[in-house]
mmCIF file with all atom_site columns, C-alpha atoms in Angstrom:
data_model
loop_
_atom_site.group_PDB
_atom_site.id
_atom_site.type_symbol
_atom_site.label_atom_id
_atom_site.label_alt_id
_atom_site.label_comp_id
_atom_site.label_asym_id
_atom_site.label_entity_id
_atom_site.label_seq_id
_atom_site.pdbx_PDB_ins_code
_atom_site.Cartn_x
_atom_site.Cartn_y
_atom_site.Cartn_z
_atom_site.occupancy
_atom_site.B_iso_or_equiv
_atom_site.pdbx_formal_charge
_atom_site.auth_seq_id
_atom_site.auth_comp_id
_atom_site.auth_asym_id
_atom_site.auth_atom_id
_atom_site.pdbx_PDB_model_num
ATOM 1   C CA . MET A 1 1   ? 0.419   38.424 -112.823 1.00 42.00 ? 1   MET A CA 1
ATOM 2   C CA . ALA A 1 2   ? -1.479  40.937 -110.718 1.00 46.00 ? 2   ALA A CA 1
ATOM 3   C CA . GLY A 1 3   ? 0.108   43.764 -112.681 1.00 45.00 ? 3   GLY A CA 1
ATOM 4   C CA . GLY A 1 4   ? -1.123  42.184 -115.911 1.00 43.00 ? 4   GLY A CA 1
ATOM 5   C CA . LEU A 1 5   ? -4.629  41.875 -114.528 1.00 46.00 ? 5   LEU A CA 1
ATOM 6   C CA . SER A 1 6   ? -4.582  45.505 -113.446 1.00 48.00 ? 6   SER A CA 1
ATOM 7   C CA . ARG A 1 7   ? -3.415  46.684 -116.840 1.00 49.00 ? 7   ARG A CA 1
ATOM 8   C CA . GLY A 1 8   ? -5.987  44.450 -118.535 1.00 51.00 ? 8   GLY A CA 1
ATOM 9   C CA . GLY A 1 9   ? -8.729  45.776 -116.290 1.00 53.00 ? 9   GLY A CA 1
ATOM 10  C CA . ALA A 1 10  ? -7.723  49.378 -116.922 1.00 58.00 ? 10  ALA A CA 1
ATOM 11  C CA . ALA A 1 11  ? -7.540  48.748 -120.675 1.00 61.00 ? 11  ALA A CA 1
ATOM 12  C CA . GLY A 1 12  ? -11.017 47.226 -120.558 1.00 59.00 ? 12  GLY A CA 1
ATOM 13  C CA . LEU A 1 13  ? -12.351 50.385 -118.929 1.00 65.00 ? 13  LEU A CA 1
ATOM 14  C CA . VAL A 1 14  ? -11.155 52.383 -121.932 1.00 66.00 ? 14  VAL A CA 1
ATOM 15  C CA . VAL A 1 15  ? -11.911 49.873 -124.714 1.00 67.00 ? 15  VAL A CA 1
ATOM 16  C CA . GLN A 1 16  ? -15.419 48.801 -123.703 1.00 65.00 ? 16  GLN A CA 1
ATOM 17  C CA . PRO A 1 17  ? -17.104 52.202 -124.207 1.00 71.00 ? 17  PRO A CA 1
ATOM 18  C CA . VAL A 1 18  ? -15.427 52.453 -127.620 1.00 71.00 ? 18  VAL A CA 1
ATOM 19  C CA . VAL A 1 19  ? -16.849 49.038 -128.567 1.00 67.00 ? 19  VAL A CA 1
ATOM 20  C CA . TRP A 1 20  ? -20.316 50.166 -127.475 1.00 67.00 ? 20  TRP A CA 1
ATOM 21  C CA . ALA A 1 21  ? -20.021 53.358 -129.536 1.00 71.00 ? 21  ALA A CA 1
ATOM 22  C CA . VAL A 1 22  ? -18.696 51.629 -132.691 1.00 72.00 ? 22  VAL A CA 1
ATOM 23  C CA . THR A 1 23  ? -21.257 48.813 -132.638 1.00 70.00 ? 23  THR A CA 1
ATOM 24  C CA . GLY A 1 24  ? -24.092 51.125 -131.733 1.00 67.00 ? 24  GLY A CA 1
ATOM 25  C CA . ASN A 1 25  ? -25.151 48.690 -129.012 1.00 68.00 ? 25  ASN A CA 1
ATOM 26  C CA . GLY A 1 26  ? -25.196 50.351 -125.612 1.00 66.00 ? 26  GLY A CA 1
ATOM 27  C CA . PRO A 1 27  ? -24.754 48.340 -122.472 1.00 66.00 ? 27  PRO A CA 1
ATOM 28  C CA . ASP A 1 28  ? -27.658 46.559 -120.907 1.00 68.00 ? 28  ASP A CA 1
ATOM 29  C CA . ALA A 1 29  ? -28.182 46.716 -117.156 1.00 63.00 ? 29  ALA A CA 1
ATOM 30  C CA . ALA A 1 30  ? -25.885 43.744 -116.477 1.00 61.00 ? 30  ALA A CA 1
ATOM 31  C CA . ASP A 1 31  ? -23.093 45.160 -118.697 1.00 64.00 ? 31  ASP A CA 1
ATOM 32  C CA . ALA A 1 32  ? -23.396 48.552 -117.036 1.00 69.00 ? 32  ALA A CA 1
ATOM 33  C CA . PHE A 1 33  ? -23.225 46.934 -113.590 1.00 71.00 ? 33  PHE A CA 1
ATOM 34  C CA . ILE A 1 34  ? -20.161 44.825 -114.507 1.00 70.00 ? 34  ILE A CA 1
ATOM 35  C CA . TYR A 1 35  ? -18.490 47.870 -116.070 1.00 69.00 ? 35  TYR A CA 1
ATOM 36  C CA . GLY A 1 36  ? -19.215 49.936 -112.935 1.00 73.00 ? 36  GLY A CA 1
ATOM 37  C CA . VAL A 1 37  ? -17.811 47.275 -110.622 1.00 70.00 ? 37  VAL A CA 1
ATOM 38  C CA . GLY A 1 38  ? -14.704 47.057 -112.806 1.00 70.00 ? 38  GLY A CA 1
ATOM 39  C CA . ALA A 1 39  ? -14.271 50.825 -112.756 1.00 69.00 ? 39  ALA A CA 1
ATOM 40  C CA . ALA A 1 40  ? -14.664 50.937 -108.973 1.00 69.00 ? 40  ALA A CA 1
ATOM 41  C CA . GLY A 1 41  ? -12.169 48.097 -108.568 1.00 67.00 ? 41  GLY A CA 1
ATOM 42  C CA . ALA A 1 42  ? -9.638  49.804 -110.808 1.00 66.00 ? 42  ALA A CA 1
ATOM 43  C CA . MET A 1 43  ? -9.986  53.054 -108.878 1.00 67.00 ? 43  MET A CA 1
ATOM 44  C CA . ALA A 1 44  ? -9.663  51.240 -105.544 1.00 64.00 ? 44  ALA A CA 1
ATOM 45  C CA . GLY A 1 45  ? -6.547  49.507 -106.849 1.00 65.00 ? 45  GLY A CA 1
ATOM 46  C CA . TRP A 1 46  ? -4.918  52.815 -107.731 1.00 64.00 ? 46  TRP A CA 1
ATOM 47  C CA . ILE A 1 47  ? -6.026  54.409 -104.471 1.00 65.00 ? 47  ILE A CA 1
ATOM 48  C CA . LEU A 1 48  ? -4.581  51.518 -102.440 1.00 61.00 ? 48  LEU A CA 1
ATOM 49  C CA . ALA A 1 49  ? -1.416  51.256 -104.537 1.00 61.00 ? 49  ALA A CA 1
ATOM 50  C CA . VAL A 1 50  ? -0.239  54.780 -103.696 1.00 67.00 ? 50  VAL A CA 1
ATOM 51  C CA . PRO A 1 51  ? -0.138  54.350 -99.871  1.00 70.00 ? 51  PRO A CA 1
ATOM 52  C CA . ALA A 1 52  ? 1.434   50.893 -100.261 1.00 64.00 ? 52  ALA A CA 1
ATOM 53  C CA . THR A 1 53  ? 4.143   52.337 -102.476 1.00 68.00 ? 53  THR A CA 1
ATOM 54  C CA . VAL A 1 54  ? 4.838   55.223 -100.086 1.00 71.00 ? 54  VAL A CA 1
ATOM 55  C CA . THR A 1 55  ? 4.959   52.817 -97.138  1.00 73.00 ? 55  THR A CA 1
ATOM 56  C CA . GLY A 1 56  ? 7.401   50.580 -99.014  1.00 72.00 ? 56  GLY A CA 1
ATOM 57  C CA . ILE A 1 57  ? 9.671   53.518 -99.819  1.00 79.00 ? 57  ILE A CA 1
ATOM 58  C CA . ILE A 1 58  ? 9.676   54.727 -96.197  1.00 82.00 ? 58  ILE A CA 1
ATOM 59  C CA . LYS A 1 59  ? 10.343  51.209 -94.876  1.00 76.00 ? 59  LYS A CA 1
ATOM 60  C CA . ALA A 1 60  ? 13.267  50.780 -97.278  1.00 77.00 ? 60  ALA A CA 1
ATOM 61  C CA . ALA A 1 61  ? 14.745  54.097 -96.121  1.00 80.00 ? 61  ALA A CA 1
ATOM 62  C CA . VAL A 1 62  ? 14.382  53.115 -92.445  1.00 82.00 ? 62  VAL A CA 1
ATOM 63  C CA . ASP A 1 63  ? 15.901  49.678 -93.120  1.00 82.00 ? 63  ASP A CA 1
ATOM 64  C CA . ASP A 1 64  ? 18.859  51.313 -94.881  1.00 85.00 ? 64  ASP A CA 1
ATOM 65  C CA . TYR A 1 65  ? 19.333  53.729 -91.988  1.00 88.00 ? 65  TYR A CA 1
ATOM 66  C CA . VAL A 1 66  ? 19.183  50.971 -89.347  1.00 87.00 ? 66  VAL A CA 1
ATOM 67  C CA . GLY A 1 67  ? 21.517  48.814 -91.443  1.00 89.00 ? 67  GLY A CA 1
ATOM 68  C CA . GLY A 1 68  ? 24.014  51.672 -91.466  1.00 93.00 ? 68  GLY A CA 1
ATOM 69  C CA . LEU A 1 69  ? 23.793  52.003 -87.680  1.00 94.00 ? 69  LEU A CA 1
ATOM 70  C CA . VAL A 1 70  ? 24.342  48.257 -87.251  1.00 95.00 ? 70  VAL A CA 1
ATOM 71  C CA . HIS A 1 71  ? 27.352  48.362 -89.570  1.00 96.00 ? 71  HIS A CA 1
ATOM 72  C CA . GLU A 1 72  ? 28.783  51.321 -87.659  1.00 96.00 ? 72  GLU A CA 1
ATOM 73  C CA . ALA A 1 73  ? 28.259  49.572 -84.306  1.00 96.00 ? 73  ALA A CA 1
ATOM 74  C CA . LYS A 1 74  ? 29.974  46.380 -85.522  1.00 97.00 ? 74  LYS A CA 1
ATOM 75  C CA . GLN A 1 75  ? 33.123  48.416 -86.210  1.00 97.00 ? 75  GLN A CA 1
ATOM 76  C CA . ASP A 1 76  ? 33.510  49.004 -82.458  1.00 96.00 ? 76  ASP A CA 1
ATOM 77  C CA . GLU A 1 77  ? 33.767  45.257 -81.818  1.00 97.00 ? 77  GLU A CA 1
ATOM 78  C CA . PRO A 1 78  ? 36.765  42.982 -82.475  1.00 96.00 ? 78  PRO A CA 1
ATOM 79  C CA . GLU A 1 79  ? 37.116  42.042 -86.142  1.00 96.00 ? 79  GLU A CA 1
ATOM 80  C CA . ALA A 1 80  ? 37.088  38.332 -85.257  1.00 95.00 ? 80  ALA A CA 1
ATOM 81  C CA . VAL A 1 81  ? 33.476  38.479 -84.004  1.00 96.00 ? 81  VAL A CA 1
ATOM 82  C CA . ARG A 1 82  ? 31.911  41.039 -86.369  1.00 96.00 ? 82  ARG A CA 1
ATOM 83  C CA . GLY A 1 83  ? 30.541  38.346 -88.692  1.00 96.00 ? 83  GLY A CA 1
ATOM 84  C CA . GLY A 1 84  ? 28.415  36.984 -85.830  1.00 97.00 ? 84  GLY A CA 1
ATOM 85  C CA . ILE A 1 85  ? 26.918  40.320 -84.805  1.00 97.00 ? 85  ILE A CA 1
ATOM 86  C CA . PHE A 1 86  ? 23.466  41.202 -86.149  1.00 96.00 ? 86  PHE A CA 1
ATOM 87  C CA . GLY A 1 87  ? 20.795  43.821 -85.633  1.00 95.00 ? 87  GLY A CA 1
ATOM 88  C CA . THR A 1 88  ? 18.024  42.509 -83.411  1.00 94.00 ? 88  THR A CA 1
ATOM 89  C CA . ASP A 1 89  ? 15.589  42.875 -86.317  1.00 89.00 ? 89  ASP A CA 1
ATOM 90  C CA . ASP A 1 90  ? 17.431  39.898 -87.876  1.00 88.00 ? 90  ASP A CA 1
ATOM 91  C CA . TYR A 1 91  ? 16.548  37.691 -84.875  1.00 91.00 ? 91  TYR A CA 1
ATOM 92  C CA . GLY A 1 92  ? 13.294  36.458 -86.405  1.00 84.00 ? 92  GLY A CA 1
ATOM 93  C CA . PHE A 1 93  ? 10.493  37.282 -88.822  1.00 79.00 ? 93  PHE A CA 1
ATOM 94  C CA . TRP A 1 94  ? 8.471   39.303 -86.294  1.00 79.00 ? 94  TRP A CA 1
ATOM 95  C CA . ALA A 1 95  ? 11.516  40.774 -84.515  1.00 80.00 ? 95  ALA A CA 1
ATOM 96  C CA . ALA A 1 96  ? 12.004  44.511 -84.304  1.00 78.00 ? 96  ALA A CA 1
ATOM 97  C CA . ASN A 1 97  ? 15.146  46.493 -83.711  1.00 78.00 ? 97  ASN A CA 1
ATOM 98  C CA . ASN A 1 98  ? 14.313  47.397 -80.135  1.00 89.00 ? 98  ASN A CA 1
ATOM 99  C CA . HIS A 1 99  ? 14.727  46.549 -76.477  1.00 90.00 ? 99  HIS A CA 1
ATOM 100 C CA . ILE A 1 100 ? 11.850  44.047 -76.377  1.00 94.00 ? 100 ILE A CA 1
ATOM 101 C CA . THR A 1 101 ? 13.670  41.827 -78.879  1.00 95.00 ? 101 THR A CA 1
ATOM 102 C CA . ALA A 1 102 ? 16.908  42.344 -76.923  1.00 96.00 ? 102 ALA A CA 1
ATOM 103 C CA . MET A 1 103 ? 15.135  41.157 -73.743  1.00 96.00 ? 103 MET A CA 1
ATOM 104 C CA . THR A 1 104 ? 13.774  38.134 -75.607  1.00 96.00 ? 104 THR A CA 1
ATOM 105 C CA . ILE A 1 105 ? 17.274  37.235 -76.820  1.00 97.00 ? 105 ILE A CA 1
ATOM 106 C CA . ALA A 1 106 ? 18.643  37.507 -73.256  1.00 97.00 ? 106 ALA A CA 1
ATOM 107 C CA . SER A 1 107 ? 15.829  35.301 -71.955  1.00 97.00 ? 107 SER A CA 1
ATOM 108 C CA . TYR A 1 108 ? 16.856  32.609 -74.452  1.00 97.00 ? 108 TYR A CA 1
ATOM 109 C CA . GLY A 1 109 ? 20.467  32.761 -73.255  1.00 97.00 ? 109 GLY A CA 1
ATOM 110 C CA . GLY A 1 110 ? 22.020  35.301 -75.623  1.00 97.00 ? 110 GLY A CA 1
ATOM 111 C CA . VAL A 1 111 ? 23.743  38.625 -75.186  1.00 98.00 ? 111 VAL A CA 1
ATOM 112 C CA . ALA A 1 112 ? 22.141  41.688 -76.767  1.00 98.00 ? 112 ALA A CA 1
ATOM 113 C CA . TRP A 1 113 ? 22.959  45.342 -76.404  1.00 97.00 ? 113 TRP A CA 1
ATOM 114 C CA . GLN A 1 114 ? 22.050  48.821 -77.485  1.00 97.00 ? 114 GLN A CA 1
ATOM 115 C CA . HIS A 1 115 ? 25.053  50.525 -79.038  1.00 97.00 ? 115 HIS A CA 1
ATOM 116 C CA . GLU A 1 116 ? 25.801  54.166 -78.288  1.00 96.00 ? 116 GLU A CA 1
ATOM 117 C CA . ASN A 1 117 ? 24.389  55.090 -81.723  1.00 95.00 ? 117 ASN A CA 1
ATOM 118 C CA . GLY A 1 118 ? 21.019  53.559 -80.776  1.00 94.00 ? 118 GLY A CA 1
ATOM 119 C CA . ALA A 1 119 ? 21.229  50.300 -82.781  1.00 95.00 ? 119 ALA A CA 1
ATOM 120 C CA . TYR A 1 120 ? 20.246  47.077 -80.993  1.00 96.00 ? 120 TYR A CA 1
ATOM 121 C CA . LEU A 1 121 ? 22.570  44.134 -81.639  1.00 97.00 ? 121 LEU A CA 1
ATOM 122 C CA . PHE A 1 122 ? 23.063  40.514 -80.652  1.00 97.00 ? 122 PHE A CA 1
ATOM 123 C CA . ILE A 1 123 ? 25.722  37.898 -81.258  1.00 98.00 ? 123 ILE A CA 1
ATOM 124 C CA . LYS A 1 124 ? 25.700  34.248 -82.263  1.00 97.00 ? 124 LYS A CA 1
ATOM 125 C CA . ASP A 1 125 ? 28.378  31.773 -83.257  1.00 96.00 ? 125 ASP A CA 1
ATOM 126 C CA . ALA A 1 126 ? 28.962  30.032 -86.584  1.00 94.00 ? 126 ALA A CA 1
ATOM 127 C CA . SER A 1 127 ? 26.409  27.332 -85.718  1.00 96.00 ? 127 SER A CA 1
ATOM 128 C CA . GLU A 1 128 ? 23.715  30.027 -85.213  1.00 95.00 ? 128 GLU A CA 1
ATOM 129 C CA . THR A 1 129 ? 23.771  29.497 -81.408  1.00 96.00 ? 129 THR A CA 1
ATOM 130 C CA . LEU A 1 130 ? 23.311  32.543 -79.194  1.00 97.00 ? 130 LEU A CA 1
ATOM 131 C CA . ILE A 1 131 ? 26.453  33.417 -77.232  1.00 97.00 ? 131 ILE A CA 1
ATOM 132 C CA . CYS A 1 132 ? 25.817  33.827 -73.511  1.00 96.00 ? 132 CYS A CA 1
ATOM 133 C CA . ASP A 1 133 ? 29.094  35.307 -72.250  1.00 96.00 ? 133 ASP A CA 1
ATOM 134 C CA . TYR A 1 134 ? 30.105  38.004 -74.745  1.00 97.00 ? 134 TYR A CA 1
ATOM 135 C CA . HIS A 1 135 ? 30.815  41.500 -73.411  1.00 96.00 ? 135 HIS A CA 1
ATOM 136 C CA . PRO A 1 136 ? 30.568  44.240 -76.067  1.00 97.00 ? 136 PRO A CA 1
ATOM 137 C CA . ARG A 1 137 ? 33.119  47.040 -76.076  1.00 95.00 ? 137 ARG A CA 1
ATOM 138 C CA . SER A 1 138 ? 30.634  49.849 -76.671  1.00 93.00 ? 138 SER A CA 1
ATOM 139 C CA . TYR A 1 139 ? 27.077  49.874 -75.367  1.00 96.00 ? 139 TYR A CA 1
ATOM 140 C CA . ARG A 1 140 ? 24.430  52.079 -73.810  1.00 96.00 ? 140 ARG A CA 1
ATOM 141 C CA . ARG A 1 141 ? 22.418  49.183 -72.390  1.00 97.00 ? 141 ARG A CA 1
ATOM 142 C CA . LEU A 1 142 ? 23.380  45.516 -72.026  1.00 97.00 ? 142 LEU A CA 1
ATOM 143 C CA . TYR A 1 143 ? 20.971  42.547 -71.867  1.00 97.00 ? 143 TYR A CA 1
ATOM 144 C CA . ARG A 1 144 ? 22.460  39.201 -70.853  1.00 97.00 ? 144 ARG A CA 1
ATOM 145 C CA . PRO A 1 145 ? 21.599  35.917 -69.195  1.00 97.00 ? 145 PRO A CA 1
ATOM 146 C CA . VAL A 1 146 ? 22.622  35.416 -65.580  1.00 97.00 ? 146 VAL A CA 1
ATOM 147 C CA . ILE A 1 147 ? 25.816  33.303 -65.492  1.00 95.00 ? 147 ILE A CA 1
ATOM 148 C CA . PRO A 1 148 ? 25.805  30.466 -64.547  1.00 95.00 ? 148 PRO A CA 1
ATOM 149 C CA . LEU A 1 149 ? 22.674  29.891 -66.603  1.00 94.00 ? 149 LEU A CA 1
ATOM 150 C CA . ARG A 1 150 ? 19.573  29.283 -64.476  1.00 93.00 ? 150 ARG A CA 1
ATOM 151 C CA . ARG A 1 151 ? 16.251  28.107 -65.802  1.00 95.00 ? 151 ARG A CA 1
ATOM 152 C CA . ASN A 1 152 ? 13.361  30.526 -65.493  1.00 93.00 ? 152 ASN A CA 1
ATOM 153 C CA . GLY A 1 153 ? 10.315  28.643 -66.750  1.00 93.00 ? 153 GLY A CA 1
ATOM 154 C CA . ASP A 1 154 ? 11.061  27.584 -70.327  1.00 94.00 ? 154 ASP A CA 1
ATOM 155 C CA . ARG A 1 155 ? 13.824  30.199 -70.674  1.00 97.00 ? 155 ARG A CA 1
ATOM 156 C CA . VAL A 1 156 ? 16.720  31.445 -68.543  1.00 97.00 ? 156 VAL A CA 1
ATOM 157 C CA . ALA A 1 157 ? 17.096  34.191 -65.953  1.00 97.00 ? 157 ALA A CA 1
ATOM 158 C CA . TRP A 1 158 ? 18.513  37.380 -67.402  1.00 97.00 ? 158 TRP A CA 1
ATOM 159 C CA . THR A 1 159 ? 19.480  40.885 -66.383  1.00 95.00 ? 159 THR A CA 1
ATOM 160 C CA . SER A 1 160 ? 20.138  44.248 -67.944  1.00 94.00 ? 160 SER A CA 1
ATOM 161 C CA . ALA A 1 161 ? 22.479  47.090 -67.108  1.00 91.00 ? 161 ALA A CA 1
ATOM 162 C CA . ASP A 1 162 ? 22.974  50.659 -68.283  1.00 88.00 ? 162 ASP A CA 1
ATOM 163 C CA . PHE A 1 163 ? 26.441  51.978 -68.988  1.00 77.00 ? 163 PHE A CA 1
#
């Protein structure tokens, strides 16, 4: 719908002056003001649309790249568990593919790791429960809860180790 409004607004910017010329009735002050606001809005829309489009294209490229790294990293793990391995950016809406999300996952009782290719991963079972005792085959950094699980406030104690 927004696209239709934009096209309608842009068409109005072209058509209205033609109507004024054909009818011989120029705009009054109110018409000129409304026309000016419409023109400014249309220009702002185009000016804002370009950076949004570029940002979307860059984000899609980064997401594709990270997805490829995650896929590559999953190949180093046993085939039986690959379906439960995800990039940490899949942990939640605001999650990022980085060590802060990996630490958060560990603090909630899950295992997360940074693969040698740089991708951050975590594992959960078929019921969407974080797995606390998995040991990945290939990692640069490992984030895991302390076993046996110990409460640490509203979460659990966790640790990290470099390979």
